[in-house]
mmCIF file of C-alpha atoms in Angstrom:
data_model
loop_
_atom_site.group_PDB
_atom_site.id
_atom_site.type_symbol
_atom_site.label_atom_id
_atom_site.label_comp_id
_atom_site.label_asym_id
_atom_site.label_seq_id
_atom_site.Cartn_x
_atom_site.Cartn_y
_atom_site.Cartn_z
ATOM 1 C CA UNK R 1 0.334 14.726 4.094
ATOM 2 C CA UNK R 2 2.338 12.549 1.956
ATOM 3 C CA UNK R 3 2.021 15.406 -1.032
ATOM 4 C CA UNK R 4 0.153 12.736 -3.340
ATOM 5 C CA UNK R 5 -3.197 14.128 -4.093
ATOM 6 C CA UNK R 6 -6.318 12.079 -5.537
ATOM 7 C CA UNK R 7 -9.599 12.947 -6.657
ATOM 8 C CA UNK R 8 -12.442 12.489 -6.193
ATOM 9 C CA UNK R 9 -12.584 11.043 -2.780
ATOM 10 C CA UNK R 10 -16.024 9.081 -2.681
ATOM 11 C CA UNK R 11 -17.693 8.065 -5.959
ATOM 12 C CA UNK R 12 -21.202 6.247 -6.081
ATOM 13 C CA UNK R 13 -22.669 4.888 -9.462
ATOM 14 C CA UNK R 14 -24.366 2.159 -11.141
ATOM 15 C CA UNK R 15 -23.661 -1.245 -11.890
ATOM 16 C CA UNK R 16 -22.184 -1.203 -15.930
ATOM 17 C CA UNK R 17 -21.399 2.318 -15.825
ATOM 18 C CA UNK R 18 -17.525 3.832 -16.372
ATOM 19 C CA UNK R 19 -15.382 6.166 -13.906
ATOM 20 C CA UNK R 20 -12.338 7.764 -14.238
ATOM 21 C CA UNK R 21 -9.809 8.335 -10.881
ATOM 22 C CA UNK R 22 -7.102 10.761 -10.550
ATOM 23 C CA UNK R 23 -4.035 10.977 -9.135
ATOM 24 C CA UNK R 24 -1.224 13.711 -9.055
ATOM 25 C CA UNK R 25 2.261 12.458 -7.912
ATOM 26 C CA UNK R 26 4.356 14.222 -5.455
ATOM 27 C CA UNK R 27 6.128 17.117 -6.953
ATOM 28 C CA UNK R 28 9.799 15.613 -9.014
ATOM 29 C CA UNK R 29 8.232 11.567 -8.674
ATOM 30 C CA UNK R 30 8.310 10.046 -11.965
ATOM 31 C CA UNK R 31 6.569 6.265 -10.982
ATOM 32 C CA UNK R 32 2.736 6.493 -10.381
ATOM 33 C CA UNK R 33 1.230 2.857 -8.712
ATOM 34 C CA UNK R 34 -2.478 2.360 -8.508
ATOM 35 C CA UNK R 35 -3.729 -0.415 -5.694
ATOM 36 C CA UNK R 36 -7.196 -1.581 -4.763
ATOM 37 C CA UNK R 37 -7.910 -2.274 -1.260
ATOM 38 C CA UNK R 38 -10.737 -4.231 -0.823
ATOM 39 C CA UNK R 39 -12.163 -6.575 2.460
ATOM 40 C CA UNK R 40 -11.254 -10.053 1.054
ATOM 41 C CA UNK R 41 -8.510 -9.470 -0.982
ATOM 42 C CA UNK R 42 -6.490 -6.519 1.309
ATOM 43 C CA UNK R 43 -4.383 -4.469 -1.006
ATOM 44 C CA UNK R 44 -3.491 -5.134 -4.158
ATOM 45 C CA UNK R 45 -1.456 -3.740 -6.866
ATOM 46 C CA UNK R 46 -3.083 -2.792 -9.921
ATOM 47 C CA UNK R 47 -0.074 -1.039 -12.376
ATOM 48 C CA UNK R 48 2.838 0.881 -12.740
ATOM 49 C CA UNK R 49 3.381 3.558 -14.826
ATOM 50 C CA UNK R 50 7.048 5.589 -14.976
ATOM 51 C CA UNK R 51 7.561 8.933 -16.604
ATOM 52 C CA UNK R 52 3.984 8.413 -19.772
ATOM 53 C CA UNK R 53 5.093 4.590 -20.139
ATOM 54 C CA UNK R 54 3.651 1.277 -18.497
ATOM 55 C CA UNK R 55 6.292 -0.212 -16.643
ATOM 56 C CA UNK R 56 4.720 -3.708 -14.522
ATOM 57 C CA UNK R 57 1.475 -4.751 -14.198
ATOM 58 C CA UNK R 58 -0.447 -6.542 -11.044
ATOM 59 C CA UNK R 59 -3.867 -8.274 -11.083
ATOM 60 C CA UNK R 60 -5.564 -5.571 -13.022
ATOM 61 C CA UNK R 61 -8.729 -6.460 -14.781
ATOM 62 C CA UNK R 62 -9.003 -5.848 -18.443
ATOM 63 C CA UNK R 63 -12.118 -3.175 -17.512
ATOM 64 C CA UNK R 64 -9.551 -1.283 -16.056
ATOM 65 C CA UNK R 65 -7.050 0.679 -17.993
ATOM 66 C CA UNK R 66 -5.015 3.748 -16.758
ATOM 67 C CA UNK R 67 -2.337 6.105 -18.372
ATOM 68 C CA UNK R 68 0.097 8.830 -17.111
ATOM 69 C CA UNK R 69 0.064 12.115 -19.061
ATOM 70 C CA UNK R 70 3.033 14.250 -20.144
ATOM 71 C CA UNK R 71 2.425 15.842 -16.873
ATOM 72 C CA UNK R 72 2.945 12.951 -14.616
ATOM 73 C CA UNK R 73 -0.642 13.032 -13.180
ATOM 74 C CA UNK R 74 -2.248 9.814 -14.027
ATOM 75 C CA UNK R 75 -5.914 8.254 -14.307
ATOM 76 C CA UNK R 76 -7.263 4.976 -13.773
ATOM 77 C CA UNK R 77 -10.538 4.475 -16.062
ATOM 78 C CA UNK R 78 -12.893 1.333 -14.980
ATOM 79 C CA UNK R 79 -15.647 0.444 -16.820
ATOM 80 C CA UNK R 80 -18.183 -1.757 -17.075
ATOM 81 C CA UNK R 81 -18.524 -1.907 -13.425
ATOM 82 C CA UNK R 82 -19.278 -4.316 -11.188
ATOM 83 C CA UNK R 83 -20.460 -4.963 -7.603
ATOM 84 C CA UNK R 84 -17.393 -6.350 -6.733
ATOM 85 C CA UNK R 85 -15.530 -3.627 -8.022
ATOM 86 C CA UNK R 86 -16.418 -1.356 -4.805
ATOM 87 C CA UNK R 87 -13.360 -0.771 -2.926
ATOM 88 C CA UNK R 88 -10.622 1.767 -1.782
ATOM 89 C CA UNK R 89 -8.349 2.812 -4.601
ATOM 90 C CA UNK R 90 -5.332 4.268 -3.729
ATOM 91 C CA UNK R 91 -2.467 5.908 -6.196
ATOM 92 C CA UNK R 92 1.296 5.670 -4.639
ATOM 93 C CA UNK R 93 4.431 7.864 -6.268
ATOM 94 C CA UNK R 94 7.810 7.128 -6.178
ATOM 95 C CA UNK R 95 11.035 9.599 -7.360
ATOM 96 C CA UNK R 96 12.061 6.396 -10.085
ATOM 97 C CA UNK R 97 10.122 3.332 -9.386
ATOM 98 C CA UNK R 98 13.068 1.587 -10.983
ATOM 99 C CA UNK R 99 14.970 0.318 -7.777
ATOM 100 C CA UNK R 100 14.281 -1.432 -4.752
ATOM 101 C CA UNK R 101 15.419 1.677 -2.220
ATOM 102 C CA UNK R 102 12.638 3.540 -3.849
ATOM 103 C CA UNK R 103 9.937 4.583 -1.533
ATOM 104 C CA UNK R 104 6.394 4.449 -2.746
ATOM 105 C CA UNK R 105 4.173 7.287 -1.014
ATOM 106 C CA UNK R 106 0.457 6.532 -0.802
ATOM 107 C CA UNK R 107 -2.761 9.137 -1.457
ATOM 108 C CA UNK R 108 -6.046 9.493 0.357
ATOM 109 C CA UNK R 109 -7.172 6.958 -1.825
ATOM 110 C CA UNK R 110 -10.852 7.262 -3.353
ATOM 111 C CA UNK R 111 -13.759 5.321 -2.244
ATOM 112 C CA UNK R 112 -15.951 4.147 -4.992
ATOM 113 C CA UNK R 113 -19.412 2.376 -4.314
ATOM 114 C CA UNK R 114 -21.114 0.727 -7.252
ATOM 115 C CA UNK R 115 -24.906 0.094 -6.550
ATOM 116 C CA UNK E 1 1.556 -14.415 -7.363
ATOM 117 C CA UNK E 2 3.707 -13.680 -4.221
ATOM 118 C CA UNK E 3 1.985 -13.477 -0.883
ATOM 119 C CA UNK E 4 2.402 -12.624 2.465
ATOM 120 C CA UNK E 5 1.401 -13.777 5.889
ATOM 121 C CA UNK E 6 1.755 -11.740 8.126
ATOM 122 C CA UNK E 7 0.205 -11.812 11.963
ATOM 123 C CA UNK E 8 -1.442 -11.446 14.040
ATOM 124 C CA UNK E 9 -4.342 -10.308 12.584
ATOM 125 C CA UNK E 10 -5.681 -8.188 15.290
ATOM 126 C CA UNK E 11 -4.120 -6.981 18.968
ATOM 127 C CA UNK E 12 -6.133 -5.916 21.866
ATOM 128 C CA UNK E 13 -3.376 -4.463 24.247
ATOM 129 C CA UNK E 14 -3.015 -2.301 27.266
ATOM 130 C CA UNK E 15 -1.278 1.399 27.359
ATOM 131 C CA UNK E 16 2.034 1.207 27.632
ATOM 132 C CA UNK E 17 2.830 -2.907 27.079
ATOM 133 C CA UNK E 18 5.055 -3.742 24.136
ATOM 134 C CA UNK E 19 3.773 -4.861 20.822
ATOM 135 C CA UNK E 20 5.564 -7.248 18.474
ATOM 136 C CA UNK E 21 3.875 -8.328 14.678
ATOM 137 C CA UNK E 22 5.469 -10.350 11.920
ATOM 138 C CA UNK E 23 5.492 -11.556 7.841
ATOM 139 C CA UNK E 24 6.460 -14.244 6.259
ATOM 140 C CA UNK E 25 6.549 -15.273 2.610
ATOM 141 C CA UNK E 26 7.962 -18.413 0.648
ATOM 142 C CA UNK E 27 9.898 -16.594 -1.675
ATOM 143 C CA UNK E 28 12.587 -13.729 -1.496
ATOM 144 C CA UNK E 29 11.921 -10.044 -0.854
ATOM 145 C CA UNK E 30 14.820 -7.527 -1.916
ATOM 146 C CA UNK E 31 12.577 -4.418 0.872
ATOM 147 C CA UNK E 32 10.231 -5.082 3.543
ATOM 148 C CA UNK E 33 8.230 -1.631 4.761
ATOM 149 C CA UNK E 34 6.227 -1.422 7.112
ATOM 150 C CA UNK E 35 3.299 0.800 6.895
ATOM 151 C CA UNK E 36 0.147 2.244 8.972
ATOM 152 C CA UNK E 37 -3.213 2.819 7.738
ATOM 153 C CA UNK E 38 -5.547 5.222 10.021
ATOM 154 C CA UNK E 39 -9.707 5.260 9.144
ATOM 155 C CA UNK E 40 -9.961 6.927 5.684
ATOM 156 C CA UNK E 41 -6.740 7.192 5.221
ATOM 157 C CA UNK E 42 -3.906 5.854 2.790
ATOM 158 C CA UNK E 43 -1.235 4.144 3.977
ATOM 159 C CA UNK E 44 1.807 5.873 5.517
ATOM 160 C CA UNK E 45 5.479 4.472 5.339
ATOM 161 C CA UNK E 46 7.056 3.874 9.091
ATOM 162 C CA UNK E 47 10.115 2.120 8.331
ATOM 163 C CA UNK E 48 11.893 0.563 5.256
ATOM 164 C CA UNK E 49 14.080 -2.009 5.444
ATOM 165 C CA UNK E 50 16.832 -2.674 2.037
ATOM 166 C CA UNK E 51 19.344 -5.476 3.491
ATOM 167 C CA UNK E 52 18.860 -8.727 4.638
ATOM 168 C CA UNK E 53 19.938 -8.329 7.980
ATOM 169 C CA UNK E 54 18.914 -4.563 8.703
ATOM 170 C CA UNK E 55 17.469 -3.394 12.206
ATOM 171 C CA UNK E 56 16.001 0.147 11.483
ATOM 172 C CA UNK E 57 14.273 2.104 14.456
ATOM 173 C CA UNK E 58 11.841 5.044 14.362
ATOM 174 C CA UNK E 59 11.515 6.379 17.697
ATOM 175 C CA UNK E 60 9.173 3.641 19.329
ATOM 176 C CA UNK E 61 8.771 1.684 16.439
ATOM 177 C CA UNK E 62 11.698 -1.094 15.224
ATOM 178 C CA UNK E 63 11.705 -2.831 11.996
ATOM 179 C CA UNK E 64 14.043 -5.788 11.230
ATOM 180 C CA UNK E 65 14.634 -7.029 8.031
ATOM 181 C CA UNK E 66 15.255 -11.367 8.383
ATOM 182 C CA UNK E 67 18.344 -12.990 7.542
ATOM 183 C CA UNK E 68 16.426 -15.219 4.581
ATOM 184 C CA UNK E 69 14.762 -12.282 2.848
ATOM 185 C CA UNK E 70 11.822 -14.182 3.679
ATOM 186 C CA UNK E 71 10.733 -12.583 6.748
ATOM 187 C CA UNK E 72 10.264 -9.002 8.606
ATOM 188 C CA UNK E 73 8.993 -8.071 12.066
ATOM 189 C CA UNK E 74 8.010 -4.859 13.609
ATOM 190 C CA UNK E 75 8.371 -3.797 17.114
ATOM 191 C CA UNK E 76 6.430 -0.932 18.862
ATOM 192 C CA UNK E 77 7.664 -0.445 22.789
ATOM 193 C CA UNK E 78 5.378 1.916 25.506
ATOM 194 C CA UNK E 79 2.541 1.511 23.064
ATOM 195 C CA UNK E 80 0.429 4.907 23.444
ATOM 196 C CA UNK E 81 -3.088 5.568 21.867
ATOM 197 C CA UNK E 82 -2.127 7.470 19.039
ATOM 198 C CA UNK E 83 -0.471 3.547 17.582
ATOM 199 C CA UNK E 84 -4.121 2.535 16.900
ATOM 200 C CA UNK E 85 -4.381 1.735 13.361
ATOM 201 C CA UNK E 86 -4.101 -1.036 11.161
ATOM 202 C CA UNK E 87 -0.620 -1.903 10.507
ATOM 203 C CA UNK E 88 0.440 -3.768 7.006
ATOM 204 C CA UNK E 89 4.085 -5.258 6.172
ATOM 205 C CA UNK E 90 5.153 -4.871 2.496
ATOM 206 C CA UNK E 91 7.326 -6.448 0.065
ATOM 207 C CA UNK E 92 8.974 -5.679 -2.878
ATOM 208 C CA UNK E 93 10.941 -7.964 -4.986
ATOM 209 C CA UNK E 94 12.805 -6.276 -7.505
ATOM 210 C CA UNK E 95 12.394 -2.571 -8.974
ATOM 211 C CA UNK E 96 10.304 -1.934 -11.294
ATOM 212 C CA UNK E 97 7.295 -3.659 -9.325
ATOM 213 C CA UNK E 98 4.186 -3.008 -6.993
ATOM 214 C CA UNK E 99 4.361 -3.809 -3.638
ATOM 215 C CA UNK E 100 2.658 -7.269 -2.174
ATOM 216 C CA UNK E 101 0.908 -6.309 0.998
ATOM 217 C CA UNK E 102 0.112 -8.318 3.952
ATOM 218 C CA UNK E 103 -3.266 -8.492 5.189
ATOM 219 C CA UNK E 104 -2.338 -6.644 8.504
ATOM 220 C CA UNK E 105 -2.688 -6.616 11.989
ATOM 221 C CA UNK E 106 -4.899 -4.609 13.591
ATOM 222 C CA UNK E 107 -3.871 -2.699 16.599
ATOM 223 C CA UNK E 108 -6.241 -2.034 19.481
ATOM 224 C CA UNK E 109 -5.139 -0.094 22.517
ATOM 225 C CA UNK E 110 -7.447 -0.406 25.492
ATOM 226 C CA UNK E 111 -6.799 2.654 28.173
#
């Protein structure tokens, strides 16, 4: 158990709809990474946020948005949603997220399917 | 963006041989980890790797981190069923960053 929680863990819905993803950090870890694992394009980092604030961004869509709240727990909204947008999505914590000794810890991940 | 290649992309091996996977990239890496992915699963750190240079073990498992920055290989010795899983080598280029993943290697131990 890596201590990195995320919810829910398998999501279905519809083509065009919106879903929201959550993910709670370990306990004292500041940086919050979302990824998207998908078949042809492995894993991929989506965005960084450190302590409420975006820090780097990856090959996130502009359907896709997330934010970190004053509690460090963060949420990845995607909307509109596509076919293609059925994958894994997993949230990784780090204690800074500001050096390159800092370890990123992955979730569960959830699975979303869009019909 | 960055990418890395990393192989092979699957193993079919015996109990108990020796298994050996590698990545490469074209540009520089400042950490190479090396992680394991089970079924429904995230991934889960085995070894990180911060100087160019480093050998890092973890019981079985040995990580080296290449001279050039460019490259990484893991080691797993006496392989035993429980290795299974899909094994992915990671890079990270400066700090404040996400990790670029290989595509992994798929591990396959046949009793």
């Amino acid at each position: 158990d890596s201590g990195v929680t995320q919810t829910p863990k398998h999501l279905i819905t519809a083509t065009g709809q919106r879903v929201t993803l959550r993910c709670s950090p370990r306990s004292g870890d500041l940086s919050v990474y979302w990824y998207q694992q998908s078949l042809d394009q492995g894993l991929q980092f989506l965005i960084q946020y450190y302590n409420g604030e975006e820090r780097a961004k990856g090959n996130i869509l502009e359907r896709f948005s997330a934010q970190q709240f004053p509690d460090l727990h963060s949420e990845l909204n995607l909307s509109s949603l596509e076919l293609g947008d059925s994958a894994l999505y997993f949230c990784a914590s780090s204690s800074d997220g500001g050096s390159s000794t800092d370890t990123q810890y992955f979730g569960p991940g959830t699975r979303l399917t869009v019909l | 963006g960055q990418q890395l290649n990393q192989s092979p992309q699957s193993m079919f091996i015996q109990e108990g041989e020796d298994v050996s996977m590698n990545c490469t990239s074209s540009s520089i890496f400042n950490t190479w980890l090396w992680y394991k992915q089970e079924p429904g699963e995230g991934p889960v750190l085995l070894i990180a790797l911060y100087k160019a240079g480093e050998l890092t073990s973890n019981g079985r498992l040995t990580a080296q981190f290449g001279i050039t920055r460019k490259d990484s290989f893991l080691n797993i010795s006496a392989s035993i069923p429980s290795d299974v899983g899909i094994y992915f080598c990671a890079g990270l280029e400066g700090g404040a960053d996400g990790l670029t993943f290989g595509k992994g290697t798929h591990l396959i131990i046949q009793p």
